[in-house]
mmCIF file of N, CA, C and O in Angstrom:
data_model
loop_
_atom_site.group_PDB
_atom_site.id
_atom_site.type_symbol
_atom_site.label_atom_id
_atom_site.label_comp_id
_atom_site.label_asym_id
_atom_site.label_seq_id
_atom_site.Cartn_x
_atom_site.Cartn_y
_atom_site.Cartn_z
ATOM 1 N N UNK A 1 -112.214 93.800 176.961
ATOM 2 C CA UNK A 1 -113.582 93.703 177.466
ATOM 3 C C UNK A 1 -114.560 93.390 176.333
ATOM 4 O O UNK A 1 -114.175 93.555 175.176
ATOM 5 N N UNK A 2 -115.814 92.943 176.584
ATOM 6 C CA UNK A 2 -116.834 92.441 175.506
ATOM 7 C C UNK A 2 -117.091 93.691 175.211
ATOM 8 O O UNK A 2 -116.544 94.645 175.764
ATOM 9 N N UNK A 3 -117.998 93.774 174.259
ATOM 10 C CA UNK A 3 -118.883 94.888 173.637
ATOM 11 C C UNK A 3 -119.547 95.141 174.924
ATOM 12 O O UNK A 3 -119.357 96.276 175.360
ATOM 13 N N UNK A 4 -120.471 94.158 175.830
ATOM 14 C CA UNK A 4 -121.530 94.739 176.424
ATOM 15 C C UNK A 4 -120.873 95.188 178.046
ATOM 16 O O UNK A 4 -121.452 95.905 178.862
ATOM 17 N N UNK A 5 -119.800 94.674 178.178
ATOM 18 C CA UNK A 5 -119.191 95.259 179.518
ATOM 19 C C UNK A 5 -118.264 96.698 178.889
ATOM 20 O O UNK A 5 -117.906 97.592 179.655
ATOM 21 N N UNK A 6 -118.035 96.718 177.731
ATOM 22 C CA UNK A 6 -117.996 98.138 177.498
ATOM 23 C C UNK A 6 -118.510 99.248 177.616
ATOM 24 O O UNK A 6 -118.151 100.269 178.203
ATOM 25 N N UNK A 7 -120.075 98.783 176.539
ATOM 26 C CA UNK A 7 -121.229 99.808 176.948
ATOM 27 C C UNK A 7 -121.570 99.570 178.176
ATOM 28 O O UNK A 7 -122.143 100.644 178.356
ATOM 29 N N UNK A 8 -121.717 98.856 179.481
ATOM 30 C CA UNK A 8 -121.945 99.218 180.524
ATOM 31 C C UNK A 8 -121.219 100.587 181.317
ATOM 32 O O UNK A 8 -121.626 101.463 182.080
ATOM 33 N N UNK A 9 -119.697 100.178 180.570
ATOM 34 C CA UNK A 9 -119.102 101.107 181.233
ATOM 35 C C UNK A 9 -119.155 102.135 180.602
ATOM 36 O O UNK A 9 -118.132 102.692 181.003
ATOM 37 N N UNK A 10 -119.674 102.904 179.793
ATOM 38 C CA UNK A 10 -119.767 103.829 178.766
ATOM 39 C C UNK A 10 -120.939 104.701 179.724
ATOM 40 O O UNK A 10 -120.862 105.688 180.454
ATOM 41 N N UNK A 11 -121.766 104.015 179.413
ATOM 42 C CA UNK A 11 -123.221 104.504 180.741
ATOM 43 C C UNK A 11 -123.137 104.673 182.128
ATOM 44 O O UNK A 11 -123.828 105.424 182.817
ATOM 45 N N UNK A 12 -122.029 103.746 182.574
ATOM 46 C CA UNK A 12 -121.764 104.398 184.436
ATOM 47 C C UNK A 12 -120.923 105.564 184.162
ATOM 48 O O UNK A 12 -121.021 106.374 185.084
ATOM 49 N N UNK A 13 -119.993 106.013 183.066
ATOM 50 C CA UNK A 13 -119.293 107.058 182.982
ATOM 51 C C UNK A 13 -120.153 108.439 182.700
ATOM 52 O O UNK A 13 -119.967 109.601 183.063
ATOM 53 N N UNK A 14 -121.081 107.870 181.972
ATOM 54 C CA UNK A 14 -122.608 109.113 181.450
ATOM 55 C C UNK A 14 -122.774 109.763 182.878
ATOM 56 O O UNK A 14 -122.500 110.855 183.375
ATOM 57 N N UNK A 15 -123.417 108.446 183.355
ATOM 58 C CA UNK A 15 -124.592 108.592 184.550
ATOM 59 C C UNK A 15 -123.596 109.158 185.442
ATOM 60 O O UNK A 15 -124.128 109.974 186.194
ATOM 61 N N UNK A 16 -122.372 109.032 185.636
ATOM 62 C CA UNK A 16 -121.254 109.968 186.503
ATOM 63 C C UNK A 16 -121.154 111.577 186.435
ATOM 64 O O UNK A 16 -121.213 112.454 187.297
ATOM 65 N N UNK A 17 -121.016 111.582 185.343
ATOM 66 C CA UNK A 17 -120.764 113.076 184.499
ATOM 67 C C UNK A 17 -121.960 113.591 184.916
ATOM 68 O O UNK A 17 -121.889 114.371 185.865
ATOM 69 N N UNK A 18 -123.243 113.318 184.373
ATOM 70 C CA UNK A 18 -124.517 113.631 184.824
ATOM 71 C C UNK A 18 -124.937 113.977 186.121
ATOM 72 O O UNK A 18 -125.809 114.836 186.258
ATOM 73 N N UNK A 19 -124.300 113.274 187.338
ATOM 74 C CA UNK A 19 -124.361 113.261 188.497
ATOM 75 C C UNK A 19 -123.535 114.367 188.776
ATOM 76 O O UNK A 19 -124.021 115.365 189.307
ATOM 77 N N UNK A 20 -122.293 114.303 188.469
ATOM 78 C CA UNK A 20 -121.523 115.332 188.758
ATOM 79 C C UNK A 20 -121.408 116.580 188.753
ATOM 80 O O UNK A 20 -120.985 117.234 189.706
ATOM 81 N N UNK A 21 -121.958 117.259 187.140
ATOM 82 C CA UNK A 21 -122.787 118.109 186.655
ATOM 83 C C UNK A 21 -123.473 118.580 187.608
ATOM 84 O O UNK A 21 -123.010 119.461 188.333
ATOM 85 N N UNK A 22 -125.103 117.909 187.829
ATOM 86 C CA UNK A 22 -125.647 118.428 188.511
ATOM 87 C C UNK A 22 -125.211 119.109 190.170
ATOM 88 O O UNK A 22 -125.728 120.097 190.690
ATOM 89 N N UNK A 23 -123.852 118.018 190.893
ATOM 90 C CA UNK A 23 -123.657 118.531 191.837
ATOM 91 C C UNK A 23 -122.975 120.090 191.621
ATOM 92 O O UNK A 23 -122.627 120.916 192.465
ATOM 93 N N UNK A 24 -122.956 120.112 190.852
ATOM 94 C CA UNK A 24 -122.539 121.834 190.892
ATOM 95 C C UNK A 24 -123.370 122.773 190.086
ATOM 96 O O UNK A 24 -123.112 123.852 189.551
ATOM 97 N N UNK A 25 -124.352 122.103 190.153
ATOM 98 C CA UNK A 25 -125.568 122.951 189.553
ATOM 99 C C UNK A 25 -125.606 123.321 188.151
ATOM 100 O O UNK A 25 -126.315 124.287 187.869
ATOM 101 N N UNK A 26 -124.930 122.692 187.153
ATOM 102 C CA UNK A 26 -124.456 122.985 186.086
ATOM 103 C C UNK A 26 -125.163 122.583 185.082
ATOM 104 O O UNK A 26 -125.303 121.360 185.104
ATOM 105 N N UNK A 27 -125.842 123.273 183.907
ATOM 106 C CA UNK A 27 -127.089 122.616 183.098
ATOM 107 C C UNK A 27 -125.733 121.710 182.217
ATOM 108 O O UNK A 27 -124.557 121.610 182.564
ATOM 109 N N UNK A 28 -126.457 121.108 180.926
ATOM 110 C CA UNK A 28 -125.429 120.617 180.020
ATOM 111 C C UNK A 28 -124.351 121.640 179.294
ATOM 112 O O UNK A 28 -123.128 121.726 179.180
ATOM 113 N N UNK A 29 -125.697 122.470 178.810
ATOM 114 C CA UNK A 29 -124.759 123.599 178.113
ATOM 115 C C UNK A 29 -123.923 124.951 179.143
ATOM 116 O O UNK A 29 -123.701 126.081 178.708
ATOM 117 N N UNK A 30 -123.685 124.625 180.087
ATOM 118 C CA UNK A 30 -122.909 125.057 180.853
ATOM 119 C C UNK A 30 -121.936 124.662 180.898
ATOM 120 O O UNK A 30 -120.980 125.391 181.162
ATOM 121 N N UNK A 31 -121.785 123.190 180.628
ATOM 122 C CA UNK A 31 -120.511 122.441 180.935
ATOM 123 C C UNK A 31 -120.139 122.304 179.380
ATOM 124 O O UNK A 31 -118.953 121.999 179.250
ATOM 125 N N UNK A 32 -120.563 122.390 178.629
ATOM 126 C CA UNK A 32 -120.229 122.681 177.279
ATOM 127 C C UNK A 32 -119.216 123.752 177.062
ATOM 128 O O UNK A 32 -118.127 123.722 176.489
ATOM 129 N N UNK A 33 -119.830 124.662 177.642
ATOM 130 C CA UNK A 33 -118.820 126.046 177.224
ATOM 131 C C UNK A 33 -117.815 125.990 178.094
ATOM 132 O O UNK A 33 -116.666 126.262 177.747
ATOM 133 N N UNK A 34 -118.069 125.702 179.084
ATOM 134 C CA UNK A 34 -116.522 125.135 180.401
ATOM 135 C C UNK A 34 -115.352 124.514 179.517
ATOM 136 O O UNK A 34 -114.163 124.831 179.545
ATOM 137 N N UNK A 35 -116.106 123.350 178.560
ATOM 138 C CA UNK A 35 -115.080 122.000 178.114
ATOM 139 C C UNK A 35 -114.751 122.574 176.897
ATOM 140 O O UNK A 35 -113.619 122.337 176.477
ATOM 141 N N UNK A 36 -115.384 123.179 176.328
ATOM 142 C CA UNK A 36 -115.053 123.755 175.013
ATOM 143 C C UNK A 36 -115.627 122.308 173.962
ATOM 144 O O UNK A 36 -115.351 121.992 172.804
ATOM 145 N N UNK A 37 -116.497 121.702 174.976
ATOM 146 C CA UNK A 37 -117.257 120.158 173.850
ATOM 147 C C UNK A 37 -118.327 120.564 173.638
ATOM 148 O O UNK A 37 -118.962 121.180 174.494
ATOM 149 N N UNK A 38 -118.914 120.239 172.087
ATOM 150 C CA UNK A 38 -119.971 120.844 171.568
ATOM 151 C C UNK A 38 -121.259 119.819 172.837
ATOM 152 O O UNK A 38 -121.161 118.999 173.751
ATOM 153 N N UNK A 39 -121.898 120.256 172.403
ATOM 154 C CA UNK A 39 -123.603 119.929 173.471
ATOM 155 C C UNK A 39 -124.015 118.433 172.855
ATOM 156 O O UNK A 39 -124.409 117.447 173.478
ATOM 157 N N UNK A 40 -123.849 118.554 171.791
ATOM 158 C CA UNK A 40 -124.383 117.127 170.834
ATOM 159 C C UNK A 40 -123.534 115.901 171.522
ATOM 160 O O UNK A 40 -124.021 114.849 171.936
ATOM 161 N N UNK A 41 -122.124 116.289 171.548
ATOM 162 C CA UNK A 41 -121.300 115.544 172.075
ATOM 163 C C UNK A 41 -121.165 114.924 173.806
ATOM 164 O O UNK A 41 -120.721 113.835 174.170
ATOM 165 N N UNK A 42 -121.648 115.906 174.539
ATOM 166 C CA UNK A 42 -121.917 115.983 175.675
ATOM 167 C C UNK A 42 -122.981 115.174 176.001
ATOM 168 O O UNK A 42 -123.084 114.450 176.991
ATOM 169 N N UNK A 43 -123.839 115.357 175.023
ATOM 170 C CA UNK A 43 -125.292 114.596 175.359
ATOM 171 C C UNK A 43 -125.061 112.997 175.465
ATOM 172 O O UNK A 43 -125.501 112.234 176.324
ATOM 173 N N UNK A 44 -124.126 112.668 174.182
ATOM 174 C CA UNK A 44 -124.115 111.447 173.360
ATOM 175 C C UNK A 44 -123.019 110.686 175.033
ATOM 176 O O UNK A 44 -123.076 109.548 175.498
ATOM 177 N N UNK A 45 -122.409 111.534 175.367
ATOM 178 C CA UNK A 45 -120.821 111.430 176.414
ATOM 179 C C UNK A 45 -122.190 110.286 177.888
ATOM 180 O O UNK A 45 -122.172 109.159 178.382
ATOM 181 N N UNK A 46 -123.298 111.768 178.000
ATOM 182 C CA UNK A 46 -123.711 111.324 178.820
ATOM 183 C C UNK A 46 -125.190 110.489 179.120
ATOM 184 O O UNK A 46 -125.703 110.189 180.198
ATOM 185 N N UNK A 47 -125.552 110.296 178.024
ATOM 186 C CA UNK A 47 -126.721 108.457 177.963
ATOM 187 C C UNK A 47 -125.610 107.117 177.481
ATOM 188 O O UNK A 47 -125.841 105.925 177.279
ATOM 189 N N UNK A 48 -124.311 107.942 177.410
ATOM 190 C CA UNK A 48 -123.843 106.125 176.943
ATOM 191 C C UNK A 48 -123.692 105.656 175.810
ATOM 192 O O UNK A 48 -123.516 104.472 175.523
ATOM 193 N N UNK A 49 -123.786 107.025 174.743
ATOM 194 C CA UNK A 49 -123.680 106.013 173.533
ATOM 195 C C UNK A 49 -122.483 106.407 173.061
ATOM 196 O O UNK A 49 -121.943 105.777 172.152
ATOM 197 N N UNK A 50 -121.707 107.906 173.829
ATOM 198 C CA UNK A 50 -120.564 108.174 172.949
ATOM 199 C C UNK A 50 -119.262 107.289 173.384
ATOM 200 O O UNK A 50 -119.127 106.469 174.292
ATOM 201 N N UNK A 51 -118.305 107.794 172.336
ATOM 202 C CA UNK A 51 -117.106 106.480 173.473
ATOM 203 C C UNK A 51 -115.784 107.838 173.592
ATOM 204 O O UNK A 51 -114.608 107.477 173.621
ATOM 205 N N UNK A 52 -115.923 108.440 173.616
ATOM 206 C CA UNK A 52 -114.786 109.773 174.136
ATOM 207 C C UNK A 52 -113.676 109.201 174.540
ATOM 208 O O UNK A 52 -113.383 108.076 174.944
ATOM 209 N N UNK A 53 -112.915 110.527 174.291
ATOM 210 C CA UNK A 53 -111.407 110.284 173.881
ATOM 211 C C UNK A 53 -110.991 110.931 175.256
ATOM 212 O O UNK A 53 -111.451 111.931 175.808
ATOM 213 N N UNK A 54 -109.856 109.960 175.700
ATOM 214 C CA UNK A 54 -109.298 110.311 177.018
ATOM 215 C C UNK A 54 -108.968 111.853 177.294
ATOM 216 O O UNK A 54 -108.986 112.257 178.456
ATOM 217 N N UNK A 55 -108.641 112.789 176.146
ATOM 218 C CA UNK A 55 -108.259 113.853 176.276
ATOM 219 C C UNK A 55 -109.769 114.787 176.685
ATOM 220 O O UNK A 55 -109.826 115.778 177.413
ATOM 221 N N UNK A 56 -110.852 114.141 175.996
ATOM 222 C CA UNK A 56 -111.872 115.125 176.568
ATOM 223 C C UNK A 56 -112.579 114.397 178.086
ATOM 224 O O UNK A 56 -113.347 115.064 178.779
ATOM 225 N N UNK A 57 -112.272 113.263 178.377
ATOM 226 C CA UNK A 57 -112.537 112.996 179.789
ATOM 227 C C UNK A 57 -111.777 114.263 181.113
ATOM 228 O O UNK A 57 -112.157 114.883 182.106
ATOM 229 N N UNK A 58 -110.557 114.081 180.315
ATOM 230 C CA UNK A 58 -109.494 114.690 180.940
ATOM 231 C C UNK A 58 -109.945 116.474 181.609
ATOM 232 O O UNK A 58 -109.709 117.099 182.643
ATOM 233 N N UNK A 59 -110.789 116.769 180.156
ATOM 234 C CA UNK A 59 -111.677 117.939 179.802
ATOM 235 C C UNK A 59 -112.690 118.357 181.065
ATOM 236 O O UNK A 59 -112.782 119.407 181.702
ATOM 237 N N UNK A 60 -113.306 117.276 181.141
ATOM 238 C CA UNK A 60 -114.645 117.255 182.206
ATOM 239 C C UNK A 60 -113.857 116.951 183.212
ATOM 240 O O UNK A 60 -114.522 117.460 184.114
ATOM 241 N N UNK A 61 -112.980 116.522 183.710
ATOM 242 C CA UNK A 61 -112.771 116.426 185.007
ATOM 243 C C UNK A 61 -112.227 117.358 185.758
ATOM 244 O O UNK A 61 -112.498 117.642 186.925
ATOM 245 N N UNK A 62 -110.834 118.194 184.491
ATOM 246 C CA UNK A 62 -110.479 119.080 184.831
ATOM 247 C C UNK A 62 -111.318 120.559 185.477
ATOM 248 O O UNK A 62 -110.859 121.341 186.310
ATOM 249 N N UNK A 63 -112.553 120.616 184.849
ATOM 250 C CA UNK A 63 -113.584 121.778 184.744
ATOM 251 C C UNK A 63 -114.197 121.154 186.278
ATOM 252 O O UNK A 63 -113.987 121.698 187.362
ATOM 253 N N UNK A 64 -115.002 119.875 186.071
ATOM 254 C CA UNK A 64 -115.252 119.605 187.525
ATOM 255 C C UNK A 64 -115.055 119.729 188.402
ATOM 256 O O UNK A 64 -115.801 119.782 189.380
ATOM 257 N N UNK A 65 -113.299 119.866 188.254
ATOM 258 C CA UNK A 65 -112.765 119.398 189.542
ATOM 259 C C UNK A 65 -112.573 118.553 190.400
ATOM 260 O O UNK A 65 -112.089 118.795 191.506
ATOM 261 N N UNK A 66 -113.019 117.184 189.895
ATOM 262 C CA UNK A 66 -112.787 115.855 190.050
ATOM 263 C C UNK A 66 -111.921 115.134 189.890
ATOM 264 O O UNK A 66 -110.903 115.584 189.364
ATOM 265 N N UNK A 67 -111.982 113.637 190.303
ATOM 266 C CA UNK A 67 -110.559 113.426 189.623
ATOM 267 C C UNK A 67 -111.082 112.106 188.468
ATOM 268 O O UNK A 67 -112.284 112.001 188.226
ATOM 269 N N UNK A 68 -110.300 111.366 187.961
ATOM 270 C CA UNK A 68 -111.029 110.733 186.536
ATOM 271 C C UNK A 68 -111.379 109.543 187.504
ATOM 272 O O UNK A 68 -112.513 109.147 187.234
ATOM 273 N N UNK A 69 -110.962 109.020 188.263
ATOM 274 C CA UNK A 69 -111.981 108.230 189.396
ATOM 275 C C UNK A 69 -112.895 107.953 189.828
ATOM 276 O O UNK A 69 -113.462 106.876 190.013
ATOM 277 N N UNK A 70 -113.174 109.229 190.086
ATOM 278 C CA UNK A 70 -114.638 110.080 190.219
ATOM 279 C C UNK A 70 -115.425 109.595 188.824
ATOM 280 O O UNK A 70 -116.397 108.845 188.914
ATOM 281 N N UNK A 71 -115.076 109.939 187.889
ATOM 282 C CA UNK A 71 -116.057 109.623 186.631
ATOM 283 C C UNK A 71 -115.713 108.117 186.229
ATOM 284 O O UNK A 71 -116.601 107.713 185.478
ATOM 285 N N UNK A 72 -114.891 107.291 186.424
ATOM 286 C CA UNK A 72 -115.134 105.737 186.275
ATOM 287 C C UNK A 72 -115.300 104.882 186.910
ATOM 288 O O UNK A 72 -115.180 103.749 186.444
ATOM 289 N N UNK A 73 -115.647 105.098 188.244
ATOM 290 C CA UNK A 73 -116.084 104.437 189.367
ATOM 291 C C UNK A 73 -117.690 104.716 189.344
ATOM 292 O O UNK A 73 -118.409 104.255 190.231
#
């Protein structure tokens, strides 16, 4: 993929997490201590600029309760 269809997808994965989050009422640093991912990281996960490692996707979905679908769709 290009750089910029990357970062697109970097930001629908944010804006997922973000969405998701909130459906369970969950501030950031809530889901921080769930994932055991620092907050800085979380933040960066969810405007799009971080590029996370499949194992901590794996992280948030597991805690969610989602499935990784859910966060790349």
């Amino acid at each position: 993929p290009t750089r910029r269809s990357s970062d697109l997808e970097l930001r629908q994965i944010g804006a997922n997490v973000v969405r998701l989050r909130k459906q369970k009422g969950w501030s950031r640093a809530k889901l921080s201590v769930e994932t055991g991912i620092c907050p800085d990281n979380l933040r960066r996960i969810e405007i799009g600029t971080g590029n996370p490692r499949a194992k901590t996707l794996l992280k948030i979905v597991e805690v969610l309760g989602v499935t990784l679908v859910d966060l790349v769709e």
